Amino acid sequence: MKSKDQQMLPHQETSHLSIEAIDSIKKDKSLFIGQLVHNLKNPVGSALSFSDMILEDLESYSPDKLKRHLKIIKGSCEAALNQLDIILLESRIAIKELDLNLQETLFSDLIKNCLAENEKNFQKNNFTIHTSFYGEEYKINLDRSFIKHTLHGLFQFLLLHSGNNTHLKIDLKSKNNHLLLSIESNQCAKCDEKIKEFNFKNSEKNNSIFNLNQGKFLNFKDISFIAQKHNGFLTLTKNVPNSLILTFAISTKL
């Protein structure tokens, strides 16, 4: 016959685990809020600062100066909204509840738009880019917002990890009912020497290596999840030392 203390032990262990789980949730919540505040502070602060300048000196503002400062405010607000989109998207991916809003779209149009939006950053780092899109492309069903964030995440990874004077070769082709976006970089100067080939099957294992570590863009694990939701995949392979090929594929049959 078990003693009273022995009978209580399982309940004590359960209570102990519950407390650990609660503490973990509290920690995750604190990190989440801290990340959100950090990412929103600069764009919101910038918009507020320029709004104050306009209001304090409105009568003496020239049309050109007003237009210039309003563009800064607009850009800051767009950056803040983008951060909210990323946070919401990451939270949905974390609980694996991500519904696609499918719209007929040319995948190449989204790629071109993303390249244009990152043009200043590419120029700043002396990137040269060669694009190749196959000529018989047709519209497919995809979630424009999720794919947009995916493309920004991929390009940001390259901007963060490649050195100056990097050459990118961007190729879009059709194969086996999939559209394959291949991004080949001739160097990855800041990549970890232990970098390994990546695919969605080992994304948990390699997430610490491939995480963008800034919270402003999607990491590879989240991008891989979005690819899978589009019945596709994400891979990273090494071609020659410090040369990488990113492949993002989505189905043409959604």
PDB file of C-alpha atoms in Angstrom:
ATOM      1  CA  MET A   1       0.000   0.000   0.000  1.00  0.00           C
ATOM      2  CA  LYS A   2       1.351   3.417  -1.002  1.00  0.00           C
ATOM      3  CA  SER A   3       1.948   6.061   1.593  1.00  0.00           C
ATOM      4  CA  LYS A   4       0.139   9.408   1.509  1.00  0.00           C
ATOM      5  CA  ASP A   5       3.321  11.128   0.283  1.00  0.00           C
ATOM      6  CA  GLN A   6       3.739   8.574  -2.508  1.00  0.00           C
ATOM      7  CA  GLN A   7       0.134   9.070  -3.626  1.00  0.00           C
ATOM      8  CA  MET A   8       0.641  12.830  -3.880  1.00  0.00           C
ATOM      9  CA  LEU A   9       3.827  12.612  -5.906  1.00  0.00           C
ATOM     10  CA  PRO A  10       2.209  12.362  -9.388  1.00  0.00           C
ATOM     11  CA  HIS A  11       0.003  15.362  -8.580  1.00  0.00           C
ATOM     12  CA  GLN A  12       3.040  17.291  -7.354  1.00  0.00           C
ATOM     13  CA  GLU A  13       4.916  16.460 -10.570  1.00  0.00           C
ATOM     14  CA  THR A  14       1.936  17.571 -12.657  1.00  0.00           C
ATOM     15  CA  SER A  15       1.713  20.824 -10.722  1.00  0.00           C
ATOM     16  CA  HIS A  16       5.441  21.363 -11.148  1.00  0.00           C
ATOM     17  CA  LEU A  17       5.210  20.838 -14.907  1.00  0.00           C
ATOM     18  CA  SER A  18       2.243  23.167 -15.116  1.00  0.00           C
ATOM     19  CA  ILE A  19       4.172  25.910 -13.368  1.00  0.00           C
ATOM     20  CA  GLU A  20       7.060  25.423 -15.795  1.00  0.00           C
ATOM     21  CA  ALA A  21       4.662  25.601 -18.712  1.00  0.00           C
ATOM     22  CA  ILE A  22       3.107  28.789 -17.356  1.00  0.00           C
ATOM     23  CA  ASP A  23       6.527  30.356 -16.823  1.00  0.00           C
ATOM     24  CA  SER A  24       7.481  29.426 -20.388  1.00  0.00           C
ATOM     25  CA  ILE A  25       4.316  31.034 -21.731  1.00  0.00           C
ATOM     26  CA  LYS A  26       4.992  34.183 -19.719  1.00  0.00           C
ATOM     27  CA  LYS A  27       8.551  34.313 -21.035  1.00  0.00           C
ATOM     28  CA  ASP A  28       7.409  33.832 -24.637  1.00  0.00           C
ATOM     29  CA  LYS A  29       4.786  36.546 -24.181  1.00  0.00           C
ATOM     30  CA  SER A  30       7.380  38.937 -22.769  1.00  0.00           C
ATOM     31  CA  LEU A  31       9.757  38.251 -25.665  1.00  0.00           C
ATOM     32  CA  PHE A  32       6.914  38.677 -28.147  1.00  0.00           C
ATOM     33  CA  ILE A  33       5.871  42.041 -26.730  1.00  0.00           C
ATOM     34  CA  GLY A  34       9.482  43.181 -26.484  1.00  0.00           C
ATOM     35  CA  GLN A  35      10.103  42.277 -30.122  1.00  0.00           C
ATOM     36  CA  LEU A  36       6.900  43.997 -31.227  1.00  0.00           C
ATOM     37  CA  VAL A  37       7.722  47.206 -29.343  1.00  0.00           C
ATOM     38  CA  HIS A  38      11.298  47.201 -30.659  1.00  0.00           C
ATOM     39  CA  ASN A  39      10.208  46.760 -34.273  1.00  0.00           C
ATOM     40  CA  LEU A  40       7.471  49.393 -34.073  1.00  0.00           C
ATOM     41  CA  LYS A  41       9.349  52.005 -32.056  1.00  0.00           C
ATOM     42  CA  ASN A  42      11.431  53.439 -34.887  1.00  0.00           C
ATOM     43  CA  PRO A  43       8.750  53.771 -37.589  1.00  0.00           C
ATOM     44  CA  VAL A  44       6.103  55.067 -35.179  1.00  0.00           C
ATOM     45  CA  GLY A  45       8.599  57.447 -33.565  1.00  0.00           C
ATOM     46  CA  SER A  46       9.688  58.732 -36.974  1.00  0.00           C
ATOM     47  CA  ALA A  47       6.109  59.384 -38.083  1.00  0.00           C
ATOM     48  CA  LEU A  48       5.357  61.181 -34.812  1.00  0.00           C
ATOM     49  CA  SER A  49       8.501  63.307 -35.034  1.00  0.00           C
ATOM     50  CA  PHE A  50       7.840  64.513 -38.575  1.00  0.00           C
ATOM     51  CA  SER A  51       4.164  65.092 -37.777  1.00  0.00           C
ATOM     52  CA  ASP A  52       5.204  67.350 -34.898  1.00  0.00           C
ATOM     53  CA  MET A  53       7.586  69.291 -37.141  1.00  0.00           C
ATOM     54  CA  ILE A  54       4.847  69.881 -39.694  1.00  0.00           C
ATOM     55  CA  LEU A  55       2.290  70.990 -37.121  1.00  0.00           C
ATOM     56  CA  GLU A  56       4.734  73.326 -35.353  1.00  0.00           C
ATOM     57  CA  ASP A  57       5.838  75.076 -38.533  1.00  0.00           C
ATOM     58  CA  LEU A  58       2.974  74.476 -40.957  1.00  0.00           C
ATOM     59  CA  GLU A  59       2.689  78.045 -42.254  1.00  0.00           C
ATOM     60  CA  SER A  60       6.303  78.203 -43.397  1.00  0.00           C
ATOM     61  CA  TYR A  61       6.398  74.769 -45.028  1.00  0.00           C
ATOM     62  CA  SER A  62       7.041  74.856 -48.753  1.00  0.00           C
ATOM     63  CA  PRO A  63       5.026  72.400 -50.905  1.00  0.00           C
ATOM     64  CA  ASP A  64       8.183  70.430 -51.757  1.00  0.00           C
ATOM     65  CA  LYS A  65       9.281  70.126 -48.140  1.00  0.00           C
ATOM     66  CA  LEU A  66       5.771  69.159 -47.037  1.00  0.00           C
ATOM     67  CA  LYS A  67       5.564  66.516 -49.745  1.00  0.00           C
ATOM     68  CA  ARG A  68       8.987  65.144 -48.766  1.00  0.00           C
ATOM     69  CA  HIS A  69       8.094  64.881 -45.078  1.00  0.00           C
ATOM     70  CA  LEU A  70       4.665  63.389 -45.797  1.00  0.00           C
ATOM     71  CA  LYS A  71       6.398  60.678 -47.837  1.00  0.00           C
ATOM     72  CA  ILE A  72       8.589  59.901 -44.817  1.00  0.00           C
ATOM     73  CA  ILE A  73       5.492  59.663 -42.598  1.00  0.00           C
ATOM     74  CA  LYS A  74       3.783  57.422 -45.156  1.00  0.00           C
ATOM     75  CA  GLY A  75       6.832  55.176 -45.375  1.00  0.00           C
ATOM     76  CA  SER A  76       7.069  54.933 -41.579  1.00  0.00           C
ATOM     77  CA  CYS A  77       3.405  53.974 -41.286  1.00  0.00           C
ATOM     78  CA  GLU A  78       3.815  51.349 -44.003  1.00  0.00           C
ATOM     79  CA  ALA A  79       6.824  49.918 -42.150  1.00  0.00           C
ATOM     80  CA  ALA A  80       4.818  49.711 -38.922  1.00  0.00           C
ATOM     81  CA  LEU A  81       1.917  47.980 -40.669  1.00  0.00           C
ATOM     82  CA  ASN A  82       4.366  45.565 -42.280  1.00  0.00           C
ATOM     83  CA  GLN A  83       5.720  44.639 -38.842  1.00  0.00           C
ATOM     84  CA  LEU A  84       2.218  43.954 -37.583  1.00  0.00           C
ATOM     85  CA  ASP A  85       1.623  41.732 -40.617  1.00  0.00           C
ATOM     86  CA  ILE A  86       4.810  39.777 -39.877  1.00  0.00           C
ATOM     87  CA  ILE A  87       3.939  39.310 -36.205  1.00  0.00           C
ATOM     88  CA  LEU A  88       0.423  38.121 -37.061  1.00  0.00           C
ATOM     89  CA  LEU A  89       1.749  35.781 -39.736  1.00  0.00           C
ATOM     90  CA  GLU A  90       4.354  34.291 -37.401  1.00  0.00           C
ATOM     91  CA  SER A  91       1.761  33.730 -34.678  1.00  0.00           C
ATOM     92  CA  ARG A  92      -0.514  31.880 -37.109  1.00  0.00           C
ATOM     93  CA  ILE A  93       2.347  29.750 -38.366  1.00  0.00           C
ATOM     94  CA  ALA A  94       3.327  28.913 -34.768  1.00  0.00           C
ATOM     95  CA  ILE A  95      -0.081  27.296 -34.183  1.00  0.00           C
ATOM     96  CA  LYS A  96      -0.221  25.991 -37.759  1.00  0.00           C
ATOM     97  CA  GLU A  97      -3.439  27.835 -38.544  1.00  0.00           C
ATOM     98  CA  LEU A  98      -2.725  29.631 -41.789  1.00  0.00           C
ATOM     99  CA  ASP A  99      -5.520  30.018 -44.328  1.00  0.00           C
ATOM    100  CA  LEU A 100      -4.536  31.099 -47.805  1.00  0.00           C
ATOM    101  CA  ASN A 101      -6.260  33.932 -49.632  1.00  0.00           C
ATOM    102  CA  LEU A 102      -5.721  32.629 -53.152  1.00  0.00           C
ATOM    103  CA  GLN A 103      -5.716  35.053 -56.069  1.00  0.00           C
ATOM    104  CA  GLU A 104      -4.740  34.558 -59.699  1.00  0.00           C
ATOM    105  CA  THR A 105      -1.332  36.198 -60.053  1.00  0.00           C
ATOM    106  CA  LEU A 106       1.779  36.203 -62.178  1.00  0.00           C
ATOM    107  CA  PHE A 107       4.512  35.018 -59.821  1.00  0.00           C
ATOM    108  CA  SER A 108       7.084  37.016 -61.794  1.00  0.00           C
ATOM    109  CA  ASP A 109       5.196  40.256 -61.066  1.00  0.00           C
ATOM    110  CA  LEU A 110       5.632  39.719 -57.319  1.00  0.00           C
ATOM    111  CA  ILE A 111       9.331  38.981 -57.807  1.00  0.00           C
ATOM    112  CA  LYS A 112       9.842  42.137 -59.886  1.00  0.00           C
ATOM    113  CA  ASN A 113       7.967  44.259 -57.319  1.00  0.00           C
ATOM    114  CA  CYS A 114      10.073  42.877 -54.481  1.00  0.00           C
ATOM    115  CA  LEU A 115      13.296  43.545 -56.389  1.00  0.00           C
ATOM    116  CA  ALA A 116      12.167  47.121 -57.028  1.00  0.00           C
ATOM    117  CA  GLU A 117      11.345  47.674 -53.346  1.00  0.00           C
ATOM    118  CA  ASN A 118      14.805  46.415 -52.349  1.00  0.00           C
ATOM    119  CA  GLU A 119      16.641  48.232 -55.144  1.00  0.00           C
ATOM    120  CA  LYS A 120      18.218  50.858 -52.875  1.00  0.00           C
ATOM    121  CA  ASN A 121      19.577  48.187 -50.533  1.00  0.00           C
ATOM    122  CA  PHE A 122      20.988  46.204 -53.443  1.00  0.00           C
ATOM    123  CA  GLN A 123      22.651  49.312 -54.868  1.00  0.00           C
ATOM    124  CA  LYS A 124      24.036  50.269 -51.462  1.00  0.00           C
ATOM    125  CA  ASN A 125      25.793  46.897 -51.276  1.00  0.00           C
ATOM    126  CA  ASN A 126      26.884  46.955 -54.938  1.00  0.00           C
ATOM    127  CA  PHE A 127      24.817  43.920 -55.880  1.00  0.00           C
ATOM    128  CA  THR A 128      24.461  43.020 -59.533  1.00  0.00           C
ATOM    129  CA  ILE A 129      21.341  41.076 -60.470  1.00  0.00           C
ATOM    130  CA  HIS A 130      20.541  39.033 -63.545  1.00  0.00           C
ATOM    131  CA  THR A 131      16.963  37.824 -63.978  1.00  0.00           C
ATOM    132  CA  SER A 132      15.519  35.185 -66.271  1.00  0.00           C
ATOM    133  CA  PHE A 133      11.759  34.522 -66.462  1.00  0.00           C
ATOM    134  CA  TYR A 134      10.394  31.910 -68.825  1.00  0.00           C
ATOM    135  CA  GLY A 135       8.294  33.375 -71.613  1.00  0.00           C
ATOM    136  CA  GLU A 136       5.117  31.293 -71.357  1.00  0.00           C
ATOM    137  CA  GLU A 137       4.216  32.082 -67.762  1.00  0.00           C
ATOM    138  CA  TYR A 138       0.541  32.113 -66.845  1.00  0.00           C
ATOM    139  CA  LYS A 139      -1.325  33.229 -63.762  1.00  0.00           C
ATOM    140  CA  ILE A 140      -1.588  30.796 -60.864  1.00  0.00           C
ATOM    141  CA  ASN A 141      -3.430  30.828 -57.549  1.00  0.00           C
ATOM    142  CA  LEU A 142      -1.309  32.005 -54.641  1.00  0.00           C
ATOM    143  CA  ASP A 143      -1.529  34.152 -51.525  1.00  0.00           C
ATOM    144  CA  ARG A 144      -0.007  37.457 -52.613  1.00  0.00           C
ATOM    145  CA  SER A 145       0.672  38.751 -49.104  1.00  0.00           C
ATOM    146  CA  PHE A 146       2.398  35.588 -47.889  1.00  0.00           C
ATOM    147  CA  ILE A 147       4.492  35.279 -51.043  1.00  0.00           C
ATOM    148  CA  LYS A 148       5.469  38.962 -50.791  1.00  0.00           C
ATOM    149  CA  HIS A 149       6.732  38.488 -47.229  1.00  0.00           C
ATOM    150  CA  THR A 150       8.508  35.296 -48.340  1.00  0.00           C
ATOM    151  CA  LEU A 151      10.394  37.074 -51.123  1.00  0.00           C
ATOM    152  CA  HIS A 152      11.423  39.912 -48.814  1.00  0.00           C
ATOM    153  CA  GLY A 153      12.688  37.342 -46.304  1.00  0.00           C
ATOM    154  CA  LEU A 154      14.785  35.550 -48.930  1.00  0.00           C
ATOM    155  CA  PHE A 155      16.315  38.748 -50.301  1.00  0.00           C
ATOM    156  CA  GLN A 156      16.959  40.084 -46.809  1.00  0.00           C
ATOM    157  CA  PHE A 157      18.834  36.890 -45.936  1.00  0.00           C
ATOM    158  CA  LEU A 158      21.121  37.481 -48.915  1.00  0.00           C
ATOM    159  CA  LEU A 159      21.586  41.165 -48.076  1.00  0.00           C
ATOM    160  CA  LEU A 160      22.540  40.290 -44.501  1.00  0.00           C
ATOM    161  CA  HIS A 161      24.848  37.392 -45.247  1.00  0.00           C
ATOM    162  CA  SER A 162      26.503  38.336 -48.535  1.00  0.00           C
ATOM    163  CA  GLY A 163      29.370  40.761 -48.857  1.00  0.00           C
ATOM    164  CA  ASN A 164      29.620  43.711 -51.207  1.00  0.00           C
ATOM    165  CA  ASN A 165      29.796  43.169 -54.971  1.00  0.00           C
ATOM    166  CA  THR A 166      27.645  40.055 -54.813  1.00  0.00           C
ATOM    167  CA  HIS A 167      26.146  38.757 -58.049  1.00  0.00           C
ATOM    168  CA  LEU A 168      22.653  37.255 -57.897  1.00  0.00           C
ATOM    169  CA  LYS A 169      21.225  35.088 -60.639  1.00  0.00           C
ATOM    170  CA  ILE A 170      17.445  34.889 -60.368  1.00  0.00           C
ATOM    171  CA  ASP A 171      15.651  32.303 -62.469  1.00  0.00           C
ATOM    172  CA  LEU A 172      11.956  31.389 -62.654  1.00  0.00           C
ATOM    173  CA  LYS A 173      10.920  28.252 -64.493  1.00  0.00           C
ATOM    174  CA  SER A 174       8.146  25.681 -64.615  1.00  0.00           C
ATOM    175  CA  LYS A 175       8.732  22.031 -63.763  1.00  0.00           C
ATOM    176  CA  ASN A 176       6.437  19.164 -62.737  1.00  0.00           C
ATOM    177  CA  ASN A 177       3.402  21.377 -62.019  1.00  0.00           C
ATOM    178  CA  HIS A 178       5.492  23.763 -59.932  1.00  0.00           C
ATOM    179  CA  LEU A 179       6.959  27.199 -60.429  1.00  0.00           C
ATOM    180  CA  LEU A 180      10.553  27.170 -59.213  1.00  0.00           C
ATOM    181  CA  LEU A 181      12.245  30.377 -58.158  1.00  0.00           C
ATOM    182  CA  SER A 182      16.001  29.859 -58.013  1.00  0.00           C
ATOM    183  CA  ILE A 183      18.225  32.529 -56.469  1.00  0.00           C
ATOM    184  CA  GLU A 184      21.938  31.835 -56.862  1.00  0.00           C
ATOM    185  CA  SER A 185      24.452  33.966 -55.000  1.00  0.00           C
ATOM    186  CA  ASN A 186      28.111  33.814 -55.980  1.00  0.00           C
ATOM    187  CA  GLN A 187      29.120  34.412 -52.373  1.00  0.00           C
ATOM    188  CA  CYS A 188      27.842  34.212 -48.826  1.00  0.00           C
ATOM    189  CA  ALA A 189      30.709  35.869 -46.984  1.00  0.00           C
ATOM    190  CA  LYS A 190      28.935  36.139 -43.627  1.00  0.00           C
ATOM    191  CA  CYS A 191      27.413  32.668 -43.575  1.00  0.00           C
ATOM    192  CA  ASP A 192      28.318  30.310 -40.774  1.00  0.00           C
ATOM    193  CA  GLU A 193      31.089  27.913 -41.782  1.00  0.00           C
ATOM    194  CA  LYS A 194      28.916  25.079 -40.490  1.00  0.00           C
ATOM    195  CA  ILE A 195      26.055  25.971 -42.815  1.00  0.00           C
ATOM    196  CA  LYS A 196      24.284  22.863 -44.012  1.00  0.00           C
ATOM    197  CA  GLU A 197      21.930  22.112 -46.819  1.00  0.00           C
ATOM    198  CA  PHE A 198      18.374  22.982 -45.883  1.00  0.00           C
ATOM    199  CA  ASN A 199      14.964  21.560 -46.648  1.00  0.00           C
ATOM    200  CA  PHE A 200      11.665  21.518 -44.790  1.00  0.00           C
ATOM    201  CA  LYS A 201      12.362  18.071 -43.303  1.00  0.00           C
ATOM    202  CA  ASN A 202      15.286  19.387 -41.239  1.00  0.00           C
ATOM    203  CA  SER A 203      13.980  22.929 -40.706  1.00  0.00           C
ATOM    204  CA  GLU A 204      13.632  22.413 -36.946  1.00  0.00           C
ATOM    205  CA  LYS A 205      17.233  21.247 -36.719  1.00  0.00           C
ATOM    206  CA  ASN A 206      18.691  24.033 -38.825  1.00  0.00           C
ATOM    207  CA  ASN A 207      16.433  26.892 -37.814  1.00  0.00           C
ATOM    208  CA  SER A 208      19.033  28.398 -35.487  1.00  0.00           C
ATOM    209  CA  ILE A 209      21.475  28.605 -38.377  1.00  0.00           C
ATOM    210  CA  PHE A 210      19.068  30.063 -40.895  1.00  0.00           C
ATOM    211  CA  ASN A 211      17.008  32.342 -38.652  1.00  0.00           C
ATOM    212  CA  LEU A 212      17.296  35.959 -39.780  1.00  0.00           C
ATOM    213  CA  ASN A 213      17.597  36.924 -36.092  1.00  0.00           C
ATOM    214  CA  GLN A 214      15.894  40.288 -36.371  1.00  0.00           C
ATOM    215  CA  GLY A 215      12.156  39.712 -36.307  1.00  0.00           C
ATOM    216  CA  LYS A 216      11.489  42.096 -39.186  1.00  0.00           C
ATOM    217  CA  PHE A 217      11.450  39.403 -41.847  1.00  0.00           C
ATOM    218  CA  LEU A 218      10.351  35.785 -42.021  1.00  0.00           C
ATOM    219  CA  ASN A 219      12.923  33.122 -41.204  1.00  0.00           C
ATOM    220  CA  PHE A 220      13.501  30.005 -43.292  1.00  0.00           C
ATOM    221  CA  LYS A 221      11.317  27.831 -41.107  1.00  0.00           C
ATOM    222  CA  ASP A 222       8.303  30.117 -41.645  1.00  0.00           C
ATOM    223  CA  ILE A 223       9.066  30.521 -45.357  1.00  0.00           C
ATOM    224  CA  SER A 224       9.224  26.739 -45.668  1.00  0.00           C
ATOM    225  CA  PHE A 225       5.807  26.462 -43.996  1.00  0.00           C
ATOM    226  CA  ILE A 226       4.333  28.940 -46.495  1.00  0.00           C
ATOM    227  CA  ALA A 227       5.846  26.930 -49.358  1.00  0.00           C
ATOM    228  CA  GLN A 228       4.245  23.762 -48.018  1.00  0.00           C
ATOM    229  CA  LYS A 229       0.867  25.509 -47.755  1.00  0.00           C
ATOM    230  CA  HIS A 230       1.248  26.191 -51.490  1.00  0.00           C
ATOM    231  CA  ASN A 231       2.109  22.487 -52.014  1.00  0.00           C
ATOM    232  CA  GLY A 232       5.710  23.457 -52.640  1.00  0.00           C
ATOM    233  CA  PHE A 233       9.051  23.476 -50.872  1.00  0.00           C
ATOM    234  CA  LEU A 234      12.118  25.508 -49.891  1.00  0.00           C
ATOM    235  CA  THR A 235      15.677  24.266 -50.247  1.00  0.00           C
ATOM    236  CA  LEU A 236      19.138  25.712 -49.835  1.00  0.00           C
ATOM    237  CA  THR A 237      22.156  24.057 -51.395  1.00  0.00           C
ATOM    238  CA  LYS A 238      25.842  24.876 -51.572  1.00  0.00           C
ATOM    239  CA  ASN A 239      27.295  25.052 -55.051  1.00  0.00           C
ATOM    240  CA  VAL A 240      30.938  25.949 -54.395  1.00  0.00           C
ATOM    241  CA  PRO A 241      32.455  27.362 -51.173  1.00  0.00           C
ATOM    242  CA  ASN A 242      30.436  30.393 -50.037  1.00  0.00           C
ATOM    243  CA  SER A 243      28.121  30.087 -53.044  1.00  0.00           C
ATOM    244  CA  LEU A 244      24.468  29.331 -52.323  1.00  0.00           C
ATOM    245  CA  ILE A 245      21.352  28.433 -54.276  1.00  0.00           C
ATOM    246  CA  LEU A 246      17.953  29.146 -52.728  1.00  0.00           C
ATOM    247  CA  THR A 247      15.010  27.400 -54.366  1.00  0.00           C
ATOM    248  CA  PHE A 248      11.430  28.337 -53.492  1.00  0.00           C
ATOM    249  CA  ALA A 249       8.732  26.322 -55.256  1.00  0.00           C
ATOM    250  CA  ILE A 250       4.939  26.577 -55.300  1.00  0.00           C
ATOM    251  CA  SER A 251       2.343  24.453 -57.028  1.00  0.00           C
ATOM    252  CA  THR A 252       0.557  25.619 -60.161  1.00  0.00           C
ATOM    253  CA  LYS A 253      -2.463  23.438 -59.301  1.00  0.00           C
ATOM    254  CA  LEU A 254      -3.943  25.104 -56.203  1.00  0.00           C
TER     255      LEU A 254
END
